[in-house]
Short mmCIF file of N, CA and C in Angstrom, two decimals:
data_model
loop_
_atom_site.label_atom_id
_atom_site.label_comp_id
_atom_site.label_asym_id
_atom_site.label_seq_id
_atom_site.Cartn_x
_atom_site.Cartn_y
_atom_site.Cartn_z
N GLY F 17 -3.31 -6.91 -11.04
CA GLY F 17 -3.35 -4.87 -9.31
C GLY F 17 -2.21 -4.66 -9.11
N ASN F 18 -3.05 -3.70 -9.44
CA ASN F 18 -0.82 -2.85 -8.77
C ASN F 18 -0.39 -3.03 -7.07
N ILE F 19 0.25 -3.89 -6.66
CA ILE F 19 0.98 -4.26 -5.25
C ILE F 19 2.10 -3.33 -4.75
N VAL F 20 1.51 -2.50 -4.12
CA VAL F 20 1.59 -1.59 -3.38
C VAL F 20 1.58 -1.33 -1.55
N ASP F 21 2.57 -1.16 -0.91
CA ASP F 21 2.77 -1.24 0.54
C ASP F 21 2.67 -0.10 0.45
N LEU F 22 2.11 0.45 0.38
CA LEU F 22 1.78 2.22 1.54
C LEU F 22 1.93 2.00 2.82
N GLY F 23 3.14 2.85 2.60
CA GLY F 23 2.94 2.82 5.40
C GLY F 23 2.15 3.94 5.73
N ALA F 24 1.58 3.67 6.76
CA ALA F 24 1.06 4.41 7.62
C ALA F 24 1.08 5.52 7.59
N GLY F 25 0.72 6.60 7.38
CA GLY F 25 0.84 7.95 7.85
C GLY F 25 1.83 8.64 6.60
N SER F 26 2.18 7.88 5.11
CA SER F 26 3.20 7.99 4.12
C SER F 26 1.64 9.02 2.89
N VAL F 27 2.95 10.06 2.30
CA VAL F 27 1.60 11.08 1.68
C VAL F 27 2.36 11.51 0.18
N VAL F 28 1.87 10.21 -0.87
CA VAL F 28 1.46 11.11 -2.03
C VAL F 28 1.22 11.84 -3.13
N ASP F 29 1.57 13.02 -3.37
CA ASP F 29 1.15 14.68 -3.45
C ASP F 29 0.54 13.87 -5.40
N GLU F 30 -0.32 14.01 -5.72
CA GLU F 30 -0.65 14.92 -7.00
C GLU F 30 0.09 14.84 -7.57
N GLY F 31 0.47 13.91 -9.02
CA GLY F 31 1.26 14.13 -9.38
C GLY F 31 2.24 13.82 -9.16
N ALA F 32 2.57 12.76 -8.87
CA ALA F 32 3.60 12.12 -8.76
C ALA F 32 3.40 11.00 -8.56
N LEU F 33 3.81 9.11 -8.84
CA LEU F 33 3.95 8.22 -9.96
C LEU F 33 4.43 7.33 -8.52
N VAL F 34 3.55 6.30 -7.79
CA VAL F 34 3.91 4.90 -7.60
C VAL F 34 4.26 3.88 -8.59
N GLU F 35 5.07 3.47 -9.28
CA GLU F 35 4.38 1.87 -10.48
C GLU F 35 4.70 1.25 -8.84
N ASN F 36 3.69 -0.11 -9.68
CA ASN F 36 3.99 -1.21 -9.35
C ASN F 36 4.85 -2.03 -8.45
N LYS F 37 4.32 -3.37 -7.42
CA LYS F 37 5.16 -3.75 -6.98
C LYS F 37 6.56 -2.55 -6.39
N THR F 38 5.65 -2.39 -5.32
CA THR F 38 6.55 -0.85 -4.79
C THR F 38 6.15 -0.87 -3.13
N LYS F 39 6.83 -0.44 -2.47
CA LYS F 39 6.89 0.04 -0.86
C LYS F 39 7.04 1.10 -0.41
N LEU F 40 6.28 2.13 0.38
CA LEU F 40 6.35 2.66 1.09
C LEU F 40 6.61 2.38 2.46
N ALA F 41 7.56 2.74 3.04
CA ALA F 41 7.87 2.84 4.77
C ALA F 41 7.05 3.69 5.57
N PRO F 42 6.71 3.45 6.48
CA PRO F 42 5.29 4.69 6.71
C PRO F 42 6.56 5.58 7.30
N GLY F 43 4.95 6.99 6.89
CA GLY F 43 5.22 8.91 7.14
C GLY F 43 6.86 8.80 6.01
N THR F 44 6.01 7.78 4.74
CA THR F 44 7.47 8.97 3.68
C THR F 44 5.81 9.44 2.75
N TYR F 45 7.05 10.52 2.13
CA TYR F 45 6.92 11.39 1.41
C TYR F 45 6.35 11.70 -0.21
N VAL F 46 6.28 11.24 -0.78
CA VAL F 46 6.49 10.90 -2.26
C VAL F 46 6.17 12.76 -3.37
N ALA F 47 6.77 13.94 -3.17
CA ALA F 47 6.68 15.12 -4.19
C ALA F 47 5.87 14.85 -4.88
N ALA F 48 5.54 16.21 -5.33
CA ALA F 48 4.71 16.66 -6.89
C ALA F 48 5.43 15.74 -7.59
N GLY F 49 5.03 15.36 -9.46
CA GLY F 49 6.76 14.42 -9.61
C GLY F 49 7.52 13.46 -9.45
N GLY F 50 7.35 13.08 -8.03
CA GLY F 50 8.77 11.30 -8.12
C GLY F 50 7.43 11.01 -8.08
N ARG F 51 9.45 9.66 -8.83
CA ARG F 51 7.92 8.61 -9.21
C ARG F 51 9.40 7.56 -8.17
N ILE F 52 8.19 6.78 -7.65
CA ILE F 52 9.05 5.46 -7.39
C ILE F 52 9.14 4.33 -8.06
N PRO F 53 10.21 3.71 -8.91
CA PRO F 53 9.72 2.21 -9.37
C PRO F 53 9.71 1.51 -8.92
N THR F 54 9.38 0.49 -10.38
CA THR F 54 8.42 -0.29 -9.14
C THR F 54 9.79 -1.38 -9.21
N GLY F 55 9.22 -2.09 -8.11
CA GLY F 55 9.88 -2.97 -7.23
C GLY F 55 10.99 -2.65 -5.76
N GLU F 56 10.52 -1.17 -6.20
CA GLU F 56 11.63 -0.87 -4.80
C GLU F 56 10.74 -0.37 -3.55
N HIS F 57 11.65 0.22 -3.33
CA HIS F 57 11.35 0.24 -1.37
C HIS F 57 12.52 1.91 -0.95
N TRP F 58 11.47 2.92 -0.99
CA TRP F 58 11.62 3.81 -0.42
C TRP F 58 10.90 4.69 0.83
N ALA F 59 11.20 5.50 1.76
CA ALA F 59 11.61 5.89 3.15
C ALA F 59 11.89 7.50 3.01
N GLY F 60 11.23 8.87 4.36
CA GLY F 60 11.65 8.75 4.05
C GLY F 60 10.76 10.27 4.10
N ASN F 61 10.98 11.94 4.17
CA ASN F 61 11.09 12.71 4.13
C ASN F 61 11.57 13.62 3.21
N PRO F 62 12.30 13.56 2.54
CA PRO F 62 11.07 13.40 0.95
C PRO F 62 12.27 11.88 1.02
N ALA F 63 11.09 11.87 0.05
CA ALA F 63 10.83 10.11 -0.36
C ALA F 63 12.77 9.61 -1.08
N LYS F 64 13.24 8.11 0.05
CA LYS F 64 14.11 8.92 -0.76
C LYS F 64 14.78 6.88 -1.19
N PHE F 65 15.39 5.92 -1.68
CA PHE F 65 15.55 4.75 -2.88
C PHE F 65 16.47 4.49 -0.60
N VAL F 66 15.54 3.32 -0.53
CA VAL F 66 15.59 1.52 0.53
C VAL F 66 17.42 0.80 0.01
N SER F 67 15.79 0.01 -0.17
CA SER F 67 16.46 -1.48 -1.35
C SER F 67 15.57 -1.75 -2.99
N LYS F 68 16.13 -3.07 -3.55
CA LYS F 68 15.43 -3.05 -4.30
C LYS F 68 14.22 -4.70 -3.76
N LEU F 69 13.48 -4.42 -4.07
CA LEU F 69 12.64 -5.52 -3.72
C LEU F 69 12.70 -6.99 -3.42
N SER F 70 12.37 -7.97 -3.03
CA SER F 70 12.85 -9.09 -3.48
C SER F 70 11.73 -10.11 -3.50
N ASP F 71 10.90 -10.49 -4.94
CA ASP F 71 10.06 -12.16 -4.67
C ASP F 71 9.76 -11.43 -3.62
N ASP F 72 10.43 -12.27 -2.87
CA ASP F 72 9.56 -12.87 -1.83
C ASP F 72 8.85 -11.79 -0.96
N GLU F 73 9.95 -10.63 -1.19
CA GLU F 73 8.62 -8.40 0.25
C GLU F 73 7.44 -8.77 -0.92
N ILE F 74 7.62 -8.90 -1.96
CA ILE F 74 6.53 -8.74 -2.56
C ILE F 74 5.19 -9.66 -3.52
N ASP F 75 5.31 -10.87 -2.64
CA ASP F 75 4.69 -11.83 -2.77
C ASP F 75 3.96 -11.79 -1.12
N ALA F 76 4.58 -11.35 -0.46
CA ALA F 76 4.42 -10.94 1.23
C ALA F 76 3.75 -9.26 1.57
N ILE F 77 3.94 -8.87 0.22
CA ILE F 77 3.22 -6.93 0.04
C ILE F 77 1.30 -7.64 -0.49
N LYS F 78 1.50 -8.71 -1.80
CA LYS F 78 0.15 -9.78 -1.40
C LYS F 78 -0.27 -10.04 -1.09
N GLN F 79 0.50 -10.87 -0.42
CA GLN F 79 -0.98 -12.14 0.84
C GLN F 79 -1.30 -11.31 2.38
N ALA F 80 -0.21 -10.01 2.52
CA ALA F 80 -0.68 -9.15 3.52
C ALA F 80 -2.39 -8.65 2.79
N ALA F 81 -2.47 -8.27 1.77
CA ALA F 81 -3.21 -7.49 0.93
C ALA F 81 -5.04 -8.42 0.76
N GLU F 82 -4.62 -9.52 -0.01
CA GLU F 82 -5.20 -9.92 0.87
C GLU F 82 -5.57 -10.64 2.24
N ASP F 83 -5.28 -10.77 2.65
CA ASP F 83 -5.57 -10.70 3.84
C ASP F 83 -6.22 -9.63 4.75
N VAL F 84 -6.63 -8.42 4.31
CA VAL F 84 -6.73 -7.77 4.93
C VAL F 84 -8.12 -7.29 4.20
N HIS F 85 -7.89 -7.70 2.95
CA HIS F 85 -9.69 -7.25 2.65
C HIS F 85 -10.29 -8.70 2.90
N ALA F 86 -9.73 -9.98 2.83
CA ALA F 86 -10.98 -10.71 3.44
C ALA F 86 -11.25 -10.66 4.96
N LEU F 87 -10.41 -9.93 5.62
CA LEU F 87 -11.20 -9.84 7.86
C LEU F 87 -12.00 -8.51 7.09
N ALA F 88 -11.83 -7.71 6.73
CA ALA F 88 -13.46 -6.89 6.17
C ALA F 88 -14.37 -7.01 5.55
N LYS F 89 -13.99 -8.14 4.70
CA LYS F 89 -15.26 -8.46 4.16
C LYS F 89 -15.88 -9.26 5.24
N GLU F 90 -15.32 -10.35 6.39
CA GLU F 90 -15.41 -10.72 7.95
C GLU F 90 -15.96 -9.42 8.67
N ILE F 91 -15.83 -8.58 9.12
CA ILE F 91 -16.26 -7.92 10.03
C ILE F 91 -16.50 -6.55 9.51
N LYS F 92 -17.32 -6.14 7.94
CA LYS F 92 -17.87 -5.50 7.70
C LYS F 92 -19.56 -4.80 8.82
N TYR F 93 -20.13 -5.52 8.67
CA TYR F 93 -21.30 -5.38 9.62
C TYR F 93 -21.16 -4.87 11.00
N GLU F 94 -20.20 -6.09 11.72
CA GLU F 94 -19.94 -5.59 13.73
C GLU F 94 -19.65 -3.88 13.36
N TYR F 95 -19.25 -3.54 12.58
CA TYR F 95 -19.24 -2.37 12.95
C TYR F 95 -19.78 -1.05 12.62
N ILE F 96 -19.96 -1.50 11.08
CA ILE F 96 -21.06 -0.40 10.11
C ILE F 96 -23.15 -0.16 10.34
N PRO F 97 -23.09 1.03 12.00
CA PRO F 97 -24.59 1.22 11.70
C PRO F 97 -25.64 0.31 11.03
N LEU F 98 -25.77 -0.71 9.88
CA LEU F 98 -27.48 -0.26 9.65
C LEU F 98 -28.47 0.37 9.39
N PRO F 99 -28.68 1.57 8.15
CA PRO F 99 -30.57 1.93 8.24
C PRO F 99 -31.28 0.58 8.75
N ASP F 100 -32.22 0.63 9.63
CA ASP F 100 -33.71 0.02 9.30
C ASP F 100 -33.71 -0.13 7.94
N ALA F 101 -34.25 -1.48 8.02
CA ALA F 101 -34.72 -1.99 7.26
C ALA F 101 -36.65 -1.61 6.84
N PRO F 102 -37.37 -0.69 5.95
CA PRO F 102 -38.71 0.10 5.31
C PRO F 102 -39.37 -1.02 5.58
#
């Protein structure tokens, strides 16, 4: 699957391409027609190249996503009211 760290408040316009193993800093704006290549970190409005991601950084993005997914599975019934059973 895709490994992408989409920072809070980031916007990716329709027609923009964010490739696998990438990171967008919080508040990054990727305009239509923009492209974020594999293995890169971008930030800003408009988005600008920051750095190449190391293998460790890519692994950390994947681990963070797996951790959030596991936590969401644990707490999903704590915060979402379920309708009464018939």
